[in-house]
Coordinates of C-alpha atoms and ligand atoms in Angstrom, one line a residue:
X24 CA -91.1 14.8 -121.8
X25 CA -92.1 17.9 -119.8
X26 CA -91.2 21.3 -121.2
X27 CA -89.0 21.8 -118.1
X28 CA -87.0 18.7 -118.7
X29 CA -86.6 19.5 -122.4
X30 CA -85.1 23.0 -121.5
X31 CA -82.8 21.3 -119.0
X32 CA -81.5 19.0 -121.7
X33 CA -81.4 21.1 -124.8
X34 CA -80.5 24.5 -123.3
X35 CA -78.3 23.6 -120.3
X36 CA -77.1 20.2 -121.5
X37 CA -77.9 18.4 -118.2
X38 CA -79.7 15.1 -118.2
X39 CA -81.5 15.2 -114.8
X40 CA -82.6 17.6 -112.1
X41 CA -80.9 17.7 -108.8
X42 CA -82.5 17.4 -105.4
X43 CA -85.6 19.5 -105.2
X44 CA -85.0 21.4 -108.5
X45 CA -87.7 19.6 -110.4
X46 CA -90.4 20.1 -107.8
X47 CA -89.5 23.8 -107.4
X48 CA -89.5 24.3 -111.2
X49 CA -92.9 22.7 -111.7
X50 CA -94.4 24.6 -108.8
X51 CA -93.3 28.0 -110.2
X52 CA -94.2 27.1 -113.8
X53 CA -97.7 26.4 -112.5
X54 CA -97.8 29.9 -111.0
X55 CA -97.0 29.1 -107.4
X56 CA -94.9 31.2 -105.0
X57 CA -91.8 29.6 -103.6
X58 CA -89.2 30.2 -100.9
X59 CA -86.1 28.1 -101.6
X60 CA -83.4 27.5 -99.0
X61 CA -80.6 25.6 -100.7
X62 CA -76.9 25.6 -100.0
X63 CA -74.4 27.3 -102.3
X64 CA -73.8 25.1 -105.3
X65 CA -77.1 23.4 -104.8
X66 CA -78.3 24.7 -108.2
X67 CA -80.6 27.6 -107.3
X68 CA -80.2 29.4 -110.6
X69 CA -82.0 26.8 -112.6
X70 CA -85.0 27.0 -110.2
X71 CA -85.9 30.3 -111.7
X72 CA -84.2 30.3 -115.1
X73 CA -86.1 27.3 -116.4
X74 CA -89.5 28.6 -115.3
X75 CA -88.6 31.9 -116.9
X76 CA -87.8 30.1 -120.2
X77 CA -90.9 28.0 -120.1
X78 CA -93.5 30.6 -118.9
X79 CA -94.7 33.3 -121.2
X80 CA -92.9 36.6 -120.8
X81 CA -89.7 37.7 -119.0
X82 CA -88.4 36.4 -115.7
X83 CA -87.3 39.4 -113.6
X84 CA -84.5 38.6 -111.3
X85 CA -83.8 40.9 -108.4
X86 CA -80.1 40.7 -107.3
X87 CA -78.0 43.0 -105.2
X88 CA -74.8 42.0 -107.0
X89 CA -74.5 44.6 -109.8
X90 CA -70.8 43.7 -110.4
X91 CA -71.8 40.2 -111.2
X92 CA -74.8 40.8 -113.5
X93 CA -72.7 40.9 -116.6
X94 CA -71.2 37.5 -115.9
X95 CA -74.7 36.1 -115.2
X96 CA -76.0 37.5 -118.5
X97 CA -72.9 36.2 -120.4
X98 CA -73.5 32.7 -118.9
X99 CA -77.1 32.7 -120.1
X100 CA -76.2 34.0 -123.5
X101 CA -73.6 31.3 -123.8
X102 CA -76.4 28.7 -123.6
X103 CA -78.6 30.6 -126.0
X104 CA -81.0 32.3 -123.6
X105 CA -81.9 35.9 -124.2
X106 CA -80.8 37.8 -121.1
X107 CA -80.0 41.4 -120.1
X108 CA -79.7 43.6 -117.1
X109 CA -80.6 47.2 -116.1
X110 CA -78.4 48.9 -113.6
X111 CA -76.6 52.2 -112.8
X112 CA -73.4 51.2 -114.7
X113 CA -75.1 51.5 -118.1
X114 CA -75.3 54.4 -120.4
X115 CA -78.7 55.9 -121.3
X116 CA -78.6 54.3 -124.7
X117 CA -77.8 50.8 -123.4
X118 CA -80.7 51.1 -120.9
X119 CA -83.1 52.2 -123.6
X120 CA -82.1 49.2 -125.8
X121 CA -82.7 46.8 -123.0
X122 CA -86.1 48.4 -122.1
X123 CA -87.2 48.2 -125.7
X124 CA -86.2 44.5 -125.9
X125 CA -88.2 43.8 -122.7
X126 CA -91.3 45.6 -123.9
X127 CA -91.1 43.8 -127.3
X128 CA -91.0 40.4 -125.5
X129 CA -87.5 39.6 -126.6
X130 CA -86.0 38.8 -123.2
X131 CA -86.2 35.5 -121.3
X132 CA -84.5 37.0 -118.3
X133 CA -84.0 40.5 -117.0
X134 CA -81.7 41.3 -114.0
X135 CA -82.4 44.3 -111.8
X136 CA -80.9 45.8 -108.7
X137 CA -83.5 46.3 -105.9
X138 CA -82.9 50.1 -105.8
X139 CA -84.0 50.2 -109.5
X140 CA -87.1 48.1 -109.0
X141 CA -88.2 50.6 -106.3
X142 CA -88.4 53.4 -108.9
X143 CA -91.8 54.1 -110.2
X144 CA -90.4 54.4 -113.7
X145 CA -89.2 50.8 -113.5
X146 CA -92.5 49.6 -112.3
X147 CA -94.2 51.4 -115.1
X148 CA -91.8 49.8 -117.6
X149 CA -92.6 46.3 -116.2
X150 CA -96.3 47.0 -116.7
X151 CA -95.7 47.6 -120.4
X152 CA -94.3 44.1 -120.9
X153 CA -95.1 40.6 -119.6
X154 CA -93.5 39.4 -116.5
X155 CA -93.2 35.6 -116.3
X156 CA -92.0 35.6 -112.6
X157 CA -90.1 37.5 -110.0
X158 CA -87.0 35.8 -108.7
X159 CA -85.6 37.4 -105.5
X160 CA -82.0 36.2 -105.3
X161 CA -79.9 36.5 -102.1
X162 CA -83.3 36.8 -100.3
X163 CA -81.5 36.9 -96.9
X164 CA -80.6 40.5 -97.7
X165 CA -84.1 41.4 -96.4
X166 CA -83.1 40.2 -92.9
X167 CA -82.5 43.3 -90.9
X168 CA -80.2 41.7 -88.3
X169 CA -78.3 39.6 -90.8
X170 CA -74.8 40.4 -92.1
X171 CA -75.9 41.3 -95.7
X172 CA -78.9 43.6 -95.0
X173 CA -80.0 45.8 -97.9
X174 CA -82.7 48.3 -97.0
X175 CA -84.0 48.3 -100.6
X176 CA -85.0 44.7 -100.2
X177 CA -87.7 45.8 -97.7
X178 CA -89.6 47.4 -100.6
X179 CA -89.9 44.1 -102.4
X180 CA -93.1 43.2 -100.5
X181 CA -94.9 45.5 -102.9
X182 CA -94.3 43.0 -105.8
X183 CA -97.1 40.9 -104.5
X184 CA -99.5 43.8 -104.2
X185 CA -98.8 45.2 -107.6
X186 CA -98.5 41.9 -109.6
X187 CA -100.7 39.5 -107.6
X188 CA -100.8 37.0 -110.4
X189 CA -97.1 36.8 -111.1
X190 CA -95.3 34.0 -109.2
X191 CA -92.5 34.9 -106.9
X192 CA -89.5 32.7 -106.0
X193 CA -87.2 33.9 -103.2
X194 CA -83.9 32.1 -102.9
X195 CA -81.1 32.0 -100.3
X196 CA -78.2 29.9 -99.1
X197 CA -78.5 31.2 -95.5
X198 CA -79.7 28.4 -93.4
X199 CA -80.6 29.6 -90.0
X200 CA -84.2 29.4 -88.7
X201 CA -84.2 33.1 -87.7
X202 CA -83.4 34.2 -91.3
X203 CA -86.0 31.8 -92.7
X204 CA -88.7 33.4 -90.5
X205 CA -87.7 36.9 -91.3
X206 CA -87.7 36.3 -95.1
X207 CA -91.1 34.8 -94.8
X208 CA -92.7 37.7 -93.0
X209 CA -90.9 40.6 -94.8
X210 CA -91.5 39.3 -98.3
X211 CA -95.0 38.1 -97.4
X212 CA -94.3 34.5 -98.3
X213 CA -96.4 32.9 -95.7
X214 CA -98.7 31.3 -98.3
X215 CA -95.8 30.3 -100.5
X216 CA -94.4 26.7 -100.6
X217 CA -91.1 26.4 -98.7
X218 CA -88.5 24.2 -100.1
X219 CA -85.8 23.5 -97.5
X220 CA -82.9 21.4 -98.8
X221 CA -80.2 19.6 -96.7
X222 CA -77.4 22.0 -96.2
X223 CA -74.8 19.3 -96.5
X224 CA -72.0 19.9 -99.1
X225 CA -70.7 16.3 -99.4
X226 CA -68.0 17.2 -102.0
X227 CA -66.3 19.6 -99.5
X228 CA -63.7 18.0 -97.3
X229 CA -63.6 19.9 -93.9
X230 CA -60.3 20.1 -92.1
X231 CA -59.1 22.1 -89.1
X232 CA -55.4 21.9 -88.5
X233 CA -53.2 23.1 -85.6
X234 CA -51.8 26.4 -86.5
X235 CA -48.0 26.4 -86.5
X236 CA -46.6 28.4 -89.4
X237 CA -49.8 29.3 -91.2
X238 CA -48.3 30.7 -94.4
X239 CA -46.0 27.8 -94.8
X240 CA -48.8 25.3 -94.1
X241 CA -51.0 27.1 -96.6
X242 CA -48.3 27.0 -99.3
X243 CA -47.8 23.3 -98.5
X244 CA -51.5 22.7 -99.0
X245 CA -51.6 24.5 -102.3
X246 CA -48.4 22.8 -103.6
X247 CA -49.4 19.3 -102.6
X248 CA -53.1 19.3 -103.2
X249 CA -54.1 22.3 -105.2
X250 CA -51.4 23.3 -107.6
X251 CA -52.9 25.5 -110.4
X252 CA -56.3 25.6 -108.7
X253 CA -58.4 28.6 -107.9
X254 CA -58.9 29.2 -104.2
X255 CA -59.9 31.7 -101.6
X256 CA -57.8 32.5 -98.5
X257 CA -59.5 34.4 -95.7
X258 CA -57.5 36.5 -93.2
X259 CA -58.8 38.6 -90.4
X260 CA -56.9 41.8 -91.1
X261 CA -56.0 43.9 -94.1
X262 CA -52.3 43.7 -93.2
X263 CA -52.3 39.9 -93.1
X264 CA -54.2 39.8 -96.4
X265 CA -51.4 41.9 -98.0
X266 CA -48.6 39.9 -96.4
X267 CA -50.1 36.6 -97.3
X268 CA -50.8 37.5 -100.9
X269 CA -47.2 38.8 -101.3
X270 CA -45.9 35.6 -99.7
X271 CA -47.8 33.4 -102.1
X272 CA -46.8 35.4 -105.1
X273 CA -43.1 35.2 -104.0
X274 CA -43.4 31.5 -103.9
X275 CA -44.8 31.2 -107.4
X276 CA -48.5 31.0 -106.5
X277 CA -50.5 33.6 -108.5
X278 CA -52.4 35.5 -105.8
X279 CA -54.3 38.8 -105.4
X280 CA -55.4 40.8 -102.4
X281 CA -58.9 41.9 -101.6
X282 CA -60.1 44.1 -98.7
X283 CA -62.1 47.1 -98.0
X284 CA -59.0 49.3 -97.7
X285 CA -58.2 49.0 -101.4
X286 CA -59.5 51.5 -103.9
X287 CA -62.8 50.4 -105.5
X288 CA -61.2 50.0 -108.9
X289 CA -58.5 47.7 -107.6
X290 CA -61.0 45.6 -105.8
X291 CA -63.2 45.4 -108.9
X292 CA -60.2 44.5 -111.1
X293 CA -58.9 41.8 -108.7
X294 CA -62.4 40.3 -108.4
X295 CA -62.8 40.3 -112.2
X296 CA -59.4 38.6 -112.7
X297 CA -60.3 36.0 -110.1
X298 CA -63.5 35.2 -111.9
X299 CA -61.9 35.2 -115.4
X300 CA -58.4 33.7 -115.0
X301 CA -57.8 30.0 -114.3
X302 CA -56.1 29.1 -111.1
X303 CA -55.8 32.4 -109.2
X304 CA -55.8 32.6 -105.5
X305 CA -57.7 35.4 -103.9
X306 CA -56.5 36.4 -100.4
X307 CA -59.2 38.4 -98.8
X308 CA -61.0 39.6 -95.7
X309 CA -64.6 38.5 -95.3
X310 CA -65.6 41.5 -97.4
X311 CA -65.0 39.2 -100.4
X312 CA -67.4 36.6 -101.7
X313 CA -71.1 37.2 -101.6
X314 CA -72.6 36.1 -104.8
X315 CA -69.3 35.0 -106.3
X316 CA -70.7 32.1 -108.4
X317 CA -67.4 30.9 -109.8
X318 CA -68.1 27.2 -109.8
X319 CA -64.6 25.9 -109.8
X320 CA -63.1 27.3 -106.5
X321 CA -61.2 24.2 -105.4
X322 CA -60.3 25.3 -101.9
X323 CA -61.2 27.8 -99.2
X324 CA -58.5 28.3 -96.5
X325 CA -58.9 30.3 -93.3
X326 CA -55.7 31.5 -91.7
X327 CA -57.6 33.0 -88.8
X328 CA -60.5 31.7 -86.8
X329 CA -63.9 32.9 -88.2
X330 CA -66.2 34.6 -85.6
X331 CA -69.1 32.3 -86.1
X332 CA -70.1 29.0 -87.6
X333 CA -72.6 30.8 -89.9
X334 CA -69.7 32.9 -91.3
X335 CA -67.4 29.9 -91.6
X336 CA -70.0 27.8 -93.4
X337 CA -70.9 30.5 -95.8
X338 CA -67.3 31.2 -96.6
X339 CA -66.2 27.6 -97.0
X340 CA -69.4 27.1 -99.1
X341 CA -67.8 29.1 -101.9
X342 CA -65.7 26.0 -102.6
X343 CA -66.9 23.4 -105.0
X344 CA -70.1 24.8 -106.4
X345 CA -69.7 22.5 -109.3
X346 CA -70.0 19.5 -107.0
X347 CA -66.4 18.3 -107.6
X348 CA -64.1 17.4 -104.7
X349 CA -62.9 20.6 -102.8
X350 CA -61.2 21.4 -99.6
X351 CA -62.1 23.7 -96.7
X352 CA -59.0 24.1 -94.5
X353 CA -58.7 26.1 -91.4
X354 CA -55.6 26.7 -89.3
X355 CA -56.4 27.3 -85.7
X356 CA -54.3 27.8 -82.6
X357 CA -54.1 29.2 -79.1
X358 CA -53.5 32.8 -80.3
X359 CA -56.8 32.8 -82.2
X360 CA -58.8 32.0 -79.0
X361 CA -56.9 34.6 -77.0
X362 CA -57.3 37.2 -79.7
X363 CA -61.0 36.7 -80.2
X364 CA -61.9 36.5 -76.5
X365 CA -60.0 39.7 -76.1
X366 CA -61.8 41.4 -79.0
X367 CA -65.1 40.5 -77.4
X368 CA -64.1 41.8 -74.0
X369 CA -63.0 45.1 -75.6
X370 CA -66.2 45.3 -77.7
X371 CA -68.1 48.6 -77.3
X372 CA -71.5 47.0 -77.5
X373 CA -73.7 46.4 -74.5
X374 CA -73.5 43.2 -72.4
X375 CA -76.2 41.5 -74.4
X376 CA -74.3 42.1 -77.6
X377 CA -71.1 40.7 -76.1
X378 CA -73.0 37.7 -74.9
X379 CA -74.2 37.0 -78.4
X380 CA -70.7 37.4 -79.8
X381 CA -69.4 34.9 -77.2
X382 CA -72.1 32.4 -78.0
X383 CA -71.1 32.6 -81.7
X384 CA -67.4 32.2 -80.8
X385 CA -68.2 29.3 -78.5
X386 CA -70.0 27.3 -81.2
X387 CA -67.1 27.9 -83.6
X388 CA -64.6 26.8 -80.9
X389 CA -66.6 23.7 -80.2
X390 CA -66.3 22.8 -83.9
X391 CA -62.6 23.3 -83.8
X392 CA -62.1 21.2 -80.7
X393 CA -64.5 18.4 -81.4
X394 CA -63.2 14.8 -81.7
X395 CA -66.4 13.8 -83.5
X396 CA -67.2 14.2 -87.2
X397 CA -66.9 17.9 -88.2
X398 CA -69.8 17.6 -90.6
X399 CA -72.2 16.1 -88.1
X400 CA -71.4 19.0 -85.8
X401 CA -71.8 21.6 -88.6
X402 CA -75.1 20.2 -89.7
X403 CA -76.4 19.9 -86.2
X404 CA -75.7 23.6 -85.8
X405 CA -78.1 24.2 -88.6
X406 CA -80.7 21.8 -87.1
X407 CA -79.9 18.7 -89.2
X408 CA -79.1 15.3 -87.8
X409 CA -76.6 13.1 -89.7
X410 CA -74.1 10.3 -89.3
X411 CA -70.2 10.5 -89.6
X412 CA -69.3 11.6 -93.1
X413 CA -66.0 9.9 -93.9
X414 CA -64.8 13.1 -95.6
X415 CA -63.5 15.4 -92.8
X416 CA -60.3 15.3 -90.9
X417 CA -61.7 13.7 -87.8
X418 CA -63.4 10.9 -89.8
X419 CA -60.2 10.3 -91.9
X420 CA -57.8 10.5 -89.0
X421 CA -59.8 9.8 -85.8
X422 CA -58.7 11.9 -82.9
X423 CA -58.5 10.5 -79.4
X424 CA -59.9 12.1 -76.3
X425 CA -58.2 12.0 -73.0
X426 CA -58.9 12.8 -69.4
X427 CA -57.3 16.2 -68.9
X428 CA -58.7 16.9 -65.4
X429 CA -55.3 16.7 -63.5
X430 CA -53.4 18.9 -66.0
X431 CA -56.3 21.4 -66.0
X432 CA -56.1 21.5 -62.2
X433 CA -52.4 22.1 -62.3
X434 CA -52.7 24.9 -64.8
X435 CA -55.7 26.6 -63.2
X436 CA -54.1 26.5 -59.8
X437 CA -51.0 28.2 -61.2
X438 CA -53.2 30.9 -62.7
X439 CA -54.9 31.3 -59.3
X440 CA -51.6 31.5 -57.4
X441 CA -50.1 34.1 -59.7
X442 CA -53.1 36.3 -59.3
X443 CA -53.4 36.0 -55.5
X444 CA -49.8 36.3 -54.6
X445 CA -48.6 39.1 -56.8
X446 CA -51.6 41.0 -57.8
X447 CA -50.1 40.6 -61.3
X448 CA -51.1 38.7 -64.3
X449 CA -49.3 36.7 -66.9
X450 CA -49.9 35.2 -70.3
X451 CA -49.9 31.6 -71.5
X452 CA -46.2 31.4 -72.3
X453 CA -45.1 32.3 -68.8
X454 CA -47.6 30.0 -67.1
X455 CA -46.4 27.1 -69.2
X456 CA -42.8 27.9 -68.3
X457 CA -43.7 27.6 -64.6
X458 CA -45.4 24.3 -65.2
X459 CA -42.4 23.0 -67.1
X460 CA -40.0 24.4 -64.4
X461 CA -38.0 26.6 -66.8
X462 CA -35.4 28.8 -65.1
X463 CA -35.9 31.9 -67.2
X464 CA -34.7 35.3 -66.1
X465 CA -38.3 36.4 -65.5
X466 CA -38.9 33.4 -63.4
X467 CA -36.3 34.3 -60.7
X468 CA -37.1 38.0 -61.0
X469 CA -40.7 37.3 -60.1
X470 CA -39.8 34.5 -57.7
X471 CA -42.0 32.2 -59.6
X472 CA -39.6 29.3 -59.2
X473 CA -40.7 29.2 -55.6
X474 CA -44.3 28.5 -56.5
X475 CA -45.6 25.1 -55.4
X476 CA -46.7 24.4 -59.0
X477 CA -43.2 25.2 -60.4
X478 CA -42.0 22.2 -62.5
X479 CA -45.1 20.0 -61.7
X480 CA -46.0 19.7 -65.4
X481 CA -43.0 18.0 -67.0
X482 CA -45.1 15.0 -68.0
X483 CA -46.5 17.1 -70.9
X484 CA -44.6 18.9 -73.6
X485 CA -44.8 22.6 -74.3
X486 CA -47.0 21.9 -77.3
X487 CA -49.3 19.7 -75.2
X488 CA -49.6 22.4 -72.6
X489 CA -50.5 25.0 -75.2
X490 CA -53.2 22.6 -76.3
X491 CA -54.5 22.4 -72.8
X492 CA -54.6 26.2 -72.4
X493 CA -56.3 26.5 -75.8
X494 CA -58.9 23.9 -75.0
X495 CA -59.6 25.3 -71.5
X496 CA -60.1 28.7 -73.2
X497 CA -62.4 27.1 -75.7
X498 CA -64.4 25.4 -73.1
X499 CA -64.8 28.6 -71.0
X500 CA -62.8 27.1 -68.1
X501 CA -60.2 29.8 -68.6
X502 CA -60.6 33.3 -69.9
X503 CA -58.7 36.3 -71.1
X504 CA -58.8 39.6 -69.1
X505 CA -59.7 42.8 -70.8
X506 CA -56.4 44.5 -70.0
X507 CA -55.1 44.2 -73.5
X508 CA -52.2 41.9 -72.6
X509 CA -53.7 38.5 -73.2
X510 CA -53.6 37.7 -69.5
X511 CA -55.2 34.5 -68.4
X512 CA -57.7 34.6 -65.7
X513 CA -60.0 31.9 -64.2
X514 CA -63.8 31.8 -64.7
X515 CA -66.7 30.9 -62.5
X516 CA -66.6 27.4 -64.0
X517 CA -62.9 26.9 -63.2
X518 CA -63.9 26.5 -59.6
X519 CA -65.6 23.3 -60.3
X520 CA -62.5 21.9 -61.9
X521 CA -60.3 23.0 -59.1
X522 CA -62.5 21.4 -56.5
X523 CA -62.6 18.1 -58.3
X524 CA -66.2 18.5 -59.1
X525 CA -65.9 18.4 -62.9
X526 CA -64.0 16.2 -65.3
X527 CA -62.2 17.9 -68.3
X528 CA -62.2 16.0 -71.6
X529 CA -59.6 17.1 -74.0
X530 CA -58.6 16.3 -77.6
X531 CA -55.2 14.7 -78.1
X532 CA -52.8 17.0 -79.8
X533 CA -51.3 15.8 -83.0
X534 CA -47.6 15.4 -83.0
X535 CA -46.0 18.7 -83.9
X536 CA -44.5 17.8 -87.3
X537 CA -45.7 15.8 -90.2
X538 CA -49.3 15.2 -89.2
X539 CA -50.7 18.1 -91.2
X540 CA -48.9 16.7 -94.3
X541 CA -50.1 13.2 -93.7
X542 CA -53.7 14.4 -93.2
X543 CA -53.4 16.4 -96.5
X544 CA -52.3 13.4 -98.5
X545 CA -48.6 13.7 -98.1
X546 CA -46.6 14.6 -101.1
X547 CA -49.0 13.0 -103.4
X548 CA -49.9 15.4 -106.2
X549 CA -53.6 14.8 -106.5
X550 CA -54.7 15.1 -110.1
X551 CA -56.9 18.1 -110.9
X552 CA -60.4 17.4 -109.5
X553 CA -59.5 13.8 -109.0
X554 CA -59.2 12.7 -112.6
X555 CA -57.9 9.3 -113.6
X556 CA -54.3 9.7 -114.5
X557 CA -54.9 8.8 -118.1
X558 CA -57.2 11.8 -118.6
X559 CA -55.0 14.5 -116.9
X560 CA -53.1 15.6 -120.0
X561 CA -56.2 16.0 -122.0
X562 CA -57.9 17.9 -119.2
X563 CA -55.0 20.3 -119.0
X564 CA -55.1 20.8 -122.8
X565 CA -58.8 21.5 -122.6
X566 CA -58.2 24.0 -119.8
X567 CA -55.6 25.8 -121.9
X568 CA -58.0 25.9 -124.8
X569 CA -60.8 27.2 -122.6
X570 CA -58.5 29.9 -121.2
X571 CA -57.8 31.2 -124.7
X572 CA -61.5 31.2 -125.7
X573 CA -62.5 33.0 -122.5
X574 CA -59.9 35.7 -122.9
X575 CA -60.8 36.2 -126.5
X576 CA -64.5 36.7 -125.6
X577 CA -63.9 38.5 -122.3
X578 CA -65.9 36.1 -120.3
X579 CA -65.0 34.0 -117.2
X580 CA -63.7 30.6 -118.1
X581 CA -66.6 28.8 -116.6
X582 CA -69.0 30.6 -118.9
X583 CA -67.3 28.6 -121.8
X584 CA -67.5 25.2 -119.9
X585 CA -67.3 24.3 -116.3
X586 CA -64.6 22.0 -114.9
X587 CA -67.1 19.2 -114.5
X588 CA -67.8 19.4 -118.3
X589 CA -64.1 19.4 -119.2
X590 CA -63.6 16.5 -116.9
X591 CA -66.4 14.6 -118.7
X592 CA -64.8 15.4 -122.0
X593 CA -61.3 14.3 -120.9
X594 CA -62.6 11.0 -119.6
X595 CA -64.9 10.0 -122.5
X596 CA -62.8 11.4 -125.3
X597 CA -65.7 12.0 -127.7
X598 CA -65.0 11.6 -131.4
X599 CA -68.2 13.0 -132.8
X600 CA -70.5 15.9 -132.1
X601 CA -73.2 13.4 -131.2
X602 CA -71.0 11.8 -128.5
X603 CA -70.0 15.3 -127.3
X604 CA -73.6 16.3 -126.9
X605 CA -74.2 13.6 -124.4
X606 CA -71.7 15.1 -121.9
X607 CA -73.2 17.0 -119.0
X608 CA -73.0 20.7 -119.6
X609 CA -73.0 20.6 -123.4
X610 CA -76.3 22.0 -124.6
X611 CA -77.4 22.8 -128.2
X612 CA -75.9 26.3 -128.3
X613 CA -72.5 25.3 -126.9
X614 CA -72.3 22.3 -129.2
X615 CA -72.8 24.6 -132.1
X616 CA -70.3 27.2 -130.9
X617 CA -67.5 25.1 -129.5
X618 CA -68.2 21.5 -130.7
X619 CA -65.7 21.4 -133.6
X620 CA -63.0 23.1 -131.6
X621 CA -63.4 20.7 -128.7
X622 CA -63.2 17.7 -131.0
X623 CA -60.0 19.2 -132.4
X624 CA -58.4 19.4 -129.0
X625 CA -59.5 15.8 -128.2
X626 CA -58.1 14.5 -131.5
X627 CA -54.8 16.3 -130.6
Ligands
ADP709 P1 -76.3 28.1 -106.4 O1 -76.8 29.3 -107.0 O2 -77.3 27.3 -105.6 O3 -75.1 28.3 -105.6 P2 -75.8 27.3 -109.1 O4 -77.1 27.6 -109.6 O5 -74.7 28.3 -109.4 O6 -75.9 27.1 -107.5 O7 -75.3 25.9 -109.6 C1 -74.1 25.4 -109.2 C2 -73.5 24.5 -110.3 O8 -74.2 23.3 -110.5 C3 -73.5 25.3 -111.6 O9 -72.2 25.1 -112.2 C4 -74.6 24.6 -112.4 O10 -74.5 24.7 -113.7 C5 -74.6 23.2 -111.9 N1 -75.9 22.6 -111.9 C6 -77.1 23.0 -111.4 N2 -78.1 22.2 -111.6 C7 -77.6 21.1 -112.3 C8 -78.1 19.9 -112.8 N3 -79.4 19.6 -112.6 N4 -77.3 19.0 -113.4 C9 -76.0 19.4 -113.5 N5 -75.4 20.5 -113.1 C10 -76.2 21.4 -112.5
ZN710 ZN1 -66.8 13.5 -90.9

């Protein structure tokens, strides 16, 4: 048995490496540099933790996430590894203690923030001890045009010059080609081996539902599929974060808000509770999430349309890091398209910037409107070819396409007429009223009941018309003017449709009621993480036991045992320490610390 495999088994309690882990670990143990692109939940941590434990000296981990260092160190201590961190939150004495331990060779892993590593005093400290490797976590932070850019990451290229013989391993879950290139040049990893994994997350079920009453739909999703589960709900604005968190709490779902407008202490406290408590729902803006390595987030819900596929994939990727079944659910409707198109039109940046924003939005909209497998489309966006997955809404409930050319012509010609005849502009609601021939007050006031298109669209329902408007907007065949009123206007491409030179393919709208529930498994209360019914009671008892232990020790529940391990225990019902030790996630140290207590819970 190799030393790496032995550490995997005895320290971490896992019986085999996943994906490219073994190759990466061997490469770094042998002293090679590596650049690792692996999706969230792929198991990046072991790629540097095991080499750090096997090689002589201390593995130095550079991470921008100071708030999470304590949890990372706790998780390592729980498996018996000697880990510590140095950052600005510590007292002078604490820092001195950690430094002394490092110099004495008593640490397997040392976590540092990049701004600290930059200091000459830190470099001098590192020279007094033995560095086994440098791990650069969240390596995409070096990408200057990326969303998480940290200037201090730019100085990390000096590691190579100062410690030419110490292997470096840079890791990220950001998949785009551009980021990959930038990391390579900025960290001088041209000669390193690059390990690029598939970015598929097969355990995540991707679903995009028509937005009707989003809060109610969300509550429904939680009650029917994820009662008692931890989850993240993303909203666009601070106000909707607050409202949604309050709504969930009123309805008996423990939920906390998180956005940049909250005082730093409140944010830190809410984040810490989310990591520590079982079954909390975090309602947040996109400010929340980077580096959150809580493995048992069972669902990520979006109540507003994300601005790009990259953002969406990164946010949904926070579900199911432990590999157990999880849900990514997005509610999407006409207003989302109108709002985002308007925001882009109003953007202060130059034309080039607005064009980029539009491209991002178009890719996101294409994902929402596709009648093909969502996952195939997502992976294609990241340059990966695949076949229909069987675990997304369009695979589970195939959607029909239809020829929407004639309705599109009716709608577009109404938009054209309104503009020409009155010099005035109107939003989607009014245009649909015209097509349906509704005699509203506004209609006669404006004389729109005299239009030739008045009442020519009664073959479709109002919901179907809204679907047509949304999809034309999504396809760029209709646009929103920059006047701030959500006014619909035609585009250059609309002309081809009006002249009959272009066919319009549309996705059939799901019936207004019921379908979302059916797609989500109806009223079936799915067992936690899809357990056999016979094991659910024991699983819940183990969860309650774990919550108590975690609270007592002041660590997140997953530091004690992950859901996957509790599931394994609940299913196999071990009756001896020996049997318990064979379960994935139970290493030597945890067996010693918790073994008897766990057997006690199993015995009842
Ligand atoms: P990443 O950093 O890539 O998002 P992590 O390193 O946090 O992923 O790993 C995700 C989860 O998978 C963790 O709970 C981890 O313990 C588990 N894991 C990683 N590698 C293995 C393995 N070889 N066998 C079993 N579980 C693993
Ligand atoms: Zn699919």
